[in-house]
Amino acid sequence: MSAAVTISIDAMGGDAAPDMVVEGVRMAHERLPHVRYLMFGDSARLEPLLARFPEIKGVCTIHHTDEAVSMEAKPSQVLRTGRKSSMWLAVDAVQKGEAAGIVSAGNTGALMAVSKFVLRTLPGIDRPAIAGMFPTIRGETLMLDLGANVDCNSNNLVEFAVMGEVYARHVLGLEKPSIGLLNVGAEDMKGNDAVKAAAATLREYHLPIDFRGFVEGNDICGGAVDVVVTDGFTGNIALKTAEGTVKLYSTFLKEAFKSSLLAKIGYLLAGHAINKVKVRTDPRRYNGAMFLGLNGIAVKSHGGTDAFGFANAVGVAVELVTHGFNDRIRKEFDRLKPTEASLSQLAAGSR
């Protein structure tokens, strides 16, 4: 039997909260019966929702607060005035040791700011990164950063590579995951100074990483490597472009199959195959972006997701806790301490 795990939930975060959040917890409970939940939010709204699902009342504890972080709130504003919000209290429960991880579908910038302020970063890590999974021809690829750090130096990129490699090895179960740096070309002379310096570090300092060099945008979904490393500016654009492309092709397919009687018959004949593609590319299956590098587990669910997607985000948090991800990150960075001076020099030169 799995050991008990407690996850704190920002019950008021997300476009359809708290209804979607409670339903998502119910779905997660079906797969993860050993998990308990601390739900932070308006008890007047949460209690009737939990009453509809008696199967989870025994694993959920409501912590009342009237305050919630809006999707439009600025991170700086939340840091000044949001200490009684459901988001802040849910993160604080991790810092106090009351929960092993936190899941929120709320404001991404605010969640990162609060998480970094309350939990701090792990020793040896300058900045946390947002990591997420992409479906590929070969299976799945982990990509980071997806938006936490718009500007990165070479040291940040090397840290992202180490964190991504540890996640792929211990959580995804890959024996020797391959790492690539996202660039405008595969040639060594291409790219900005930070990307070039990070590549030099990963090649020259004999880090225990299977570094494959530079990869391009079309290599992400091609599955060229197991982990794609980039800055948050480029990563977020790549993520939103991929999401938009999926919606575009879905729209085109729907229009094409409605265009004629023959097309509708074709849809009926190809329905099973189309559904397989739909399931494989369903963004809800990959919901749950991880804030890697924090001194605590924090997972961001897409704000517009449904209960199924939120349940998957909860599953991501439980996986990180179960695999002792942060302890493994600490050990990896302890092993890299002899190279820290060299890494810092390279980072300084790339600023």
Coordinates of C-alpha atoms in Angstrom, one line a residue:
M1 CA 0.0 0.0 0.0
S2 CA 1.3 3.5 -0.9
A3 CA 2.3 5.8 2.0
A4 CA -0.1 8.5 2.9
V5 CA 0.5 11.9 1.1
T6 CA -1.0 15.2 1.9
I7 CA -1.5 17.8 -0.9
S8 CA -2.7 21.4 -0.3
I9 CA -5.1 22.8 -2.9
D10 CA -5.8 26.3 -3.9
A11 CA -9.5 25.7 -4.2
M12 CA -10.4 29.1 -5.5
G13 CA -7.8 29.2 -8.3
G14 CA -8.9 28.6 -11.9
D15 CA -11.6 29.8 -14.3
A16 CA -14.2 27.3 -13.1
A17 CA -13.2 27.1 -9.4
P18 CA -14.2 25.9 -6.9
D19 CA -16.6 23.4 -8.7
M20 CA -13.9 22.2 -11.1
V21 CA -11.3 21.8 -8.3
V22 CA -13.6 19.7 -6.1
E23 CA -14.6 17.5 -9.0
G24 CA -10.9 17.2 -9.9
V25 CA -10.0 16.1 -6.4
R26 CA -12.8 13.5 -6.6
M27 CA -11.4 12.1 -9.8
A28 CA -7.9 12.1 -8.4
H29 CA -9.1 10.2 -5.4
E30 CA -10.3 7.3 -7.6
R31 CA -6.7 6.8 -8.7
L32 CA -4.9 7.9 -5.6
P33 CA -6.9 6.8 -2.6
H34 CA -3.9 7.2 -0.2
V35 CA -3.8 11.0 -0.8
R36 CA -5.4 13.5 1.6
Y37 CA -6.2 17.1 0.8
L38 CA -6.0 20.5 2.6
M39 CA -8.5 22.7 0.7
F40 CA -8.0 26.4 1.1
G41 CA -11.0 28.6 0.1
D42 CA -14.5 29.8 0.9
S43 CA -16.1 27.2 3.1
A44 CA -19.6 28.4 2.2
R45 CA -18.9 27.4 -1.4
L46 CA -16.8 24.3 -0.7
E47 CA -18.9 22.5 1.9
P48 CA -22.0 22.1 -0.4
L49 CA -19.6 20.8 -3.2
L50 CA -18.0 18.2 -0.9
A51 CA -21.4 17.2 0.4
R52 CA -22.2 16.0 -3.2
F53 CA -19.2 13.7 -3.1
P54 CA -19.3 11.8 0.3
E55 CA -16.4 9.5 -0.9
I56 CA -13.9 12.4 -0.5
K57 CA -15.3 14.1 2.6
G58 CA -13.1 11.9 4.7
V59 CA -9.9 12.8 2.9
C60 CA -10.5 16.6 2.6
T61 CA -10.1 19.3 5.2
I62 CA -11.4 22.8 4.5
H63 CA -9.4 25.8 5.7
H64 CA -11.6 28.8 5.3
T65 CA -10.5 32.1 3.7
D66 CA -12.6 34.8 2.0
E67 CA -9.7 36.0 -0.2
A68 CA -8.6 34.7 -3.5
V69 CA -6.0 35.8 -6.1
S70 CA -7.7 37.0 -9.3
M71 CA -6.3 35.9 -12.7
E72 CA -5.6 39.6 -13.5
A73 CA -3.6 40.3 -10.2
K74 CA 0.0 41.4 -10.6
P75 CA 2.5 39.2 -8.7
S76 CA 3.9 42.2 -6.9
Q77 CA 0.4 43.1 -5.7
V78 CA -0.2 39.6 -4.4
L79 CA 3.2 39.6 -2.5
R80 CA 2.2 42.8 -0.8
T81 CA -1.5 42.1 0.0
G82 CA -2.3 38.4 -0.6
R83 CA -1.1 36.7 2.5
K84 CA -4.6 35.6 3.5
S85 CA -5.5 34.4 0.0
S86 CA -6.3 30.7 -0.7
M87 CA -3.2 30.6 -2.9
W88 CA -0.8 31.9 -0.3
L89 CA -2.2 29.8 2.5
A90 CA -2.0 26.7 0.3
V91 CA 1.7 27.4 -0.5
D92 CA 2.4 28.2 3.2
A93 CA 1.1 24.8 4.2
V94 CA 3.9 23.2 2.3
Q95 CA 6.5 25.5 3.9
K96 CA 5.1 24.6 7.4
G97 CA 5.3 20.9 6.6
E98 CA 1.6 20.4 6.8
A99 CA 1.4 19.3 3.1
A100 CA 4.0 17.7 0.8
G101 CA 3.0 19.7 -2.2
I102 CA 0.6 22.3 -3.5
V103 CA -1.6 22.4 -6.7
S104 CA -3.2 25.6 -8.0
A105 CA -5.0 26.5 -11.3
G106 CA -4.7 30.2 -10.4
N107 CA -2.7 33.1 -11.7
T108 CA 0.7 31.6 -12.9
G109 CA 2.8 34.7 -12.2
A110 CA 1.4 35.1 -8.8
L111 CA 1.8 31.4 -7.9
M112 CA 5.5 31.5 -9.0
A113 CA 6.1 34.7 -7.1
V114 CA 4.4 33.4 -3.9
S115 CA 6.0 30.0 -4.2
K116 CA 9.5 31.4 -4.6
F117 CA 9.0 33.9 -1.8
V118 CA 7.6 31.4 0.7
L119 CA 9.4 28.2 -0.2
R120 CA 12.7 29.6 -1.5
T121 CA 14.9 27.8 -3.9
L122 CA 16.9 24.6 -3.3
P123 CA 20.6 25.0 -2.5
G124 CA 22.7 25.6 -5.6
I125 CA 19.7 26.7 -7.7
D126 CA 19.5 30.4 -8.7
R127 CA 16.1 30.3 -10.3
P128 CA 13.2 27.8 -10.4
A129 CA 11.8 26.7 -13.8
I130 CA 8.4 25.7 -15.1
A131 CA 8.5 22.3 -16.7
G132 CA 5.9 20.4 -18.7
M133 CA 5.4 17.5 -20.9
F134 CA 4.9 17.5 -24.7
P135 CA 3.5 14.7 -26.8
T136 CA 6.0 13.5 -29.4
I137 CA 6.3 11.0 -32.2
R138 CA 8.4 8.9 -29.9
G139 CA 6.3 9.3 -26.8
E140 CA 6.8 12.3 -24.5
T141 CA 9.4 15.0 -24.0
L142 CA 10.0 17.2 -21.0
M143 CA 10.6 20.9 -21.7
L144 CA 11.8 23.7 -19.4
D145 CA 11.5 26.6 -18.8
L146 CA 8.0 27.4 -20.0
G147 CA 7.7 30.9 -18.7
A148 CA 9.2 31.5 -15.3
N149 CA 12.4 33.2 -16.5
V150 CA 12.2 35.5 -19.5
D151 CA 16.0 36.2 -19.4
C152 CA 18.4 33.5 -18.6
N153 CA 22.2 33.2 -18.4
S154 CA 24.2 30.1 -19.2
N155 CA 24.3 29.0 -15.5
N156 CA 20.5 29.1 -15.4
L157 CA 20.3 26.9 -18.5
V158 CA 22.8 24.4 -17.0
E159 CA 20.7 24.2 -13.8
F160 CA 17.6 23.6 -15.9
A161 CA 19.4 20.8 -17.7
V162 CA 20.4 19.1 -14.5
M163 CA 16.9 19.4 -13.0
G164 CA 15.3 18.1 -16.2
E165 CA 17.7 15.2 -16.4
V166 CA 16.9 14.2 -12.8
Y167 CA 13.2 14.4 -13.4
A168 CA 13.4 12.3 -16.5
R169 CA 15.6 9.7 -14.8
H170 CA 13.8 9.3 -11.5
V171 CA 10.1 10.3 -12.3
L172 CA 9.8 9.2 -15.9
G173 CA 12.0 6.2 -15.4
L174 CA 14.4 6.8 -18.2
E175 CA 17.8 5.2 -17.5
K176 CA 19.9 7.7 -19.4
P177 CA 17.7 10.6 -20.7
S178 CA 19.1 12.7 -23.5
I179 CA 19.3 16.5 -23.2
G180 CA 19.1 19.2 -25.9
L181 CA 19.4 23.0 -25.8
L182 CA 16.8 24.7 -27.9
N183 CA 18.4 26.9 -30.5
V184 CA 17.9 28.6 -33.9
G185 CA 20.0 25.9 -35.5
A186 CA 22.0 22.8 -34.8
E187 CA 25.4 24.3 -35.7
D188 CA 27.8 25.3 -32.9
M189 CA 28.2 28.9 -34.2
K190 CA 24.5 29.7 -34.0
G191 CA 22.6 31.1 -31.0
N192 CA 23.1 33.8 -28.4
D193 CA 26.0 33.9 -25.9
A194 CA 24.1 32.3 -23.1
V195 CA 23.1 29.3 -25.2
K196 CA 26.6 28.9 -26.5
A197 CA 28.2 29.1 -23.0
A198 CA 25.7 26.6 -21.6
A199 CA 26.5 24.2 -24.4
A200 CA 30.2 24.6 -23.7
T201 CA 29.7 23.9 -20.0
L202 CA 27.6 20.8 -20.6
R203 CA 30.2 19.5 -23.0
E204 CA 33.5 20.4 -21.2
Y205 CA 32.9 19.9 -17.5
H206 CA 32.1 16.2 -17.7
L207 CA 28.7 16.5 -16.1
P208 CA 26.9 13.1 -15.8
I209 CA 24.4 14.1 -18.5
D210 CA 23.8 12.7 -22.0
F211 CA 24.0 16.1 -23.8
R212 CA 23.1 15.9 -27.5
G213 CA 23.9 19.6 -28.4
F214 CA 21.4 22.0 -30.0
V215 CA 17.9 21.1 -31.1
E216 CA 15.5 23.1 -33.2
G217 CA 11.8 23.8 -32.8
N218 CA 10.7 21.0 -35.0
D219 CA 12.8 18.6 -32.9
I220 CA 10.5 19.1 -29.8
C221 CA 7.5 17.1 -31.1
G222 CA 9.8 15.0 -33.2
G223 CA 11.2 13.5 -29.9
A224 CA 14.8 14.2 -30.8
V225 CA 15.7 14.3 -27.1
D226 CA 14.0 13.4 -23.8
V227 CA 14.5 16.9 -22.3
V228 CA 14.5 20.2 -24.1
V229 CA 16.1 23.1 -22.2
T230 CA 15.4 26.8 -23.0
D231 CA 14.7 30.2 -21.5
G232 CA 11.2 31.0 -20.3
F233 CA 10.6 33.5 -23.1
T234 CA 11.2 31.0 -25.9
G235 CA 9.7 28.1 -24.0
N236 CA 6.4 29.9 -23.3
I237 CA 6.1 30.9 -27.0
A238 CA 6.7 27.3 -28.1
L239 CA 4.1 26.0 -25.6
K240 CA 1.4 28.5 -26.7
T241 CA 2.2 27.8 -30.4
A242 CA 1.9 24.1 -29.9
E243 CA -1.5 24.5 -28.0
G244 CA -2.7 26.8 -30.8
T245 CA -1.7 24.4 -33.5
V246 CA -3.6 21.6 -31.9
K247 CA -6.7 23.7 -31.8
L248 CA -6.2 24.8 -35.4
Y249 CA -6.0 21.3 -36.7
S250 CA -8.9 20.2 -34.6
T251 CA -11.0 23.0 -36.1
F252 CA -9.9 22.1 -39.6
L253 CA -10.8 18.4 -39.1
K254 CA -14.3 19.3 -37.7
E255 CA -15.0 21.6 -40.6
A256 CA -13.7 19.0 -43.1
F257 CA -15.9 16.2 -41.8
K258 CA -19.0 18.4 -41.8
S259 CA -18.4 19.6 -45.4
S260 CA -20.4 16.9 -47.2
L261 CA -22.4 13.7 -46.7
L262 CA -19.5 11.7 -47.9
A263 CA -17.2 13.4 -45.4
K264 CA -19.6 12.6 -42.6
I265 CA -19.7 8.9 -43.6
G266 CA -15.9 9.0 -43.7
Y267 CA -15.9 10.3 -40.1
L268 CA -18.1 7.4 -39.0
L269 CA -15.7 5.0 -40.6
A270 CA -12.6 6.7 -39.2
G271 CA -14.1 7.6 -35.9
H272 CA -12.1 5.1 -33.8
A273 CA -8.7 6.2 -35.3
I274 CA -9.6 9.9 -34.9
N275 CA -10.5 9.3 -31.2
K276 CA -7.1 7.7 -30.6
V277 CA -5.4 10.8 -32.0
K278 CA -7.7 13.0 -29.9
V279 CA -6.8 11.2 -26.7
R280 CA -3.0 11.2 -27.5
T281 CA -3.0 15.0 -28.1
D282 CA -5.5 15.9 -25.4
P283 CA -3.8 18.8 -23.4
R284 CA -5.6 17.7 -20.3
R285 CA -3.5 14.5 -20.2
Y286 CA -0.4 16.7 -19.9
N287 CA -1.8 19.2 -17.5
G288 CA 0.3 20.1 -14.5
A289 CA 3.4 22.2 -15.0
M290 CA 6.0 21.7 -12.4
F291 CA 7.9 24.5 -10.6
L292 CA 11.3 22.7 -10.5
G293 CA 14.0 24.1 -8.2
L294 CA 11.9 25.3 -5.3
N295 CA 12.4 24.0 -1.8
G296 CA 9.0 22.4 -1.9
I297 CA 6.7 20.8 -4.5
A298 CA 4.5 23.2 -6.4
V299 CA 2.4 22.3 -9.5
K300 CA 0.5 24.7 -11.7
S301 CA -2.7 23.5 -13.4
H302 CA -3.9 25.3 -16.5
G303 CA -6.5 27.9 -15.5
G304 CA -9.0 26.9 -18.1
T305 CA -8.8 23.1 -17.5
D306 CA -11.7 20.9 -16.4
A307 CA -11.8 18.4 -13.6
F308 CA -10.0 15.7 -15.6
G309 CA -7.1 18.0 -16.3
F310 CA -7.0 19.2 -12.7
A311 CA -6.9 15.5 -11.5
N312 CA -3.9 15.0 -13.7
A313 CA -2.2 18.0 -12.2
V314 CA -2.8 16.5 -8.7
G315 CA -1.2 13.3 -10.0
V316 CA 1.9 15.2 -11.1
A317 CA 2.3 16.6 -7.6
V318 CA 1.9 13.2 -6.0
E319 CA 4.5 11.7 -8.4
L320 CA 7.1 14.4 -7.5
V321 CA 6.5 13.7 -3.8
T322 CA 6.5 9.9 -4.1
H323 CA 9.8 9.9 -6.0
G324 CA 11.5 12.3 -3.5
F325 CA 12.3 14.6 -6.4
N326 CA 13.7 17.5 -4.3
D327 CA 16.0 15.2 -2.3
R328 CA 17.4 13.8 -5.6
I329 CA 17.9 17.4 -6.9
R330 CA 19.9 18.3 -3.7
K331 CA 22.1 15.2 -4.2
E332 CA 22.8 16.0 -7.8
F333 CA 23.8 19.6 -7.1
D334 CA 26.0 18.4 -4.2
R335 CA 27.8 16.3 -6.7
L336 CA 28.3 19.3 -9.0
K337 CA 29.8 21.6 -6.3
P338 CA 33.4 21.1 -7.6
T339 CA 32.3 22.8 -10.9
E340 CA 30.3 25.7 -9.3
A341 CA 33.1 28.2 -9.6
S342 CA 33.6 27.4 -13.3
L343 CA 29.8 27.6 -13.9
S344 CA 29.6 31.0 -12.2
Q345 CA 32.5 32.4 -14.3
L346 CA 30.8 31.2 -17.5
A347 CA 27.5 32.7 -16.3
A348 CA 29.1 36.0 -15.5
G349 CA 30.6 36.1 -18.9
S350 CA 27.3 35.5 -20.6
R351 CA 25.3 38.2 -18.9

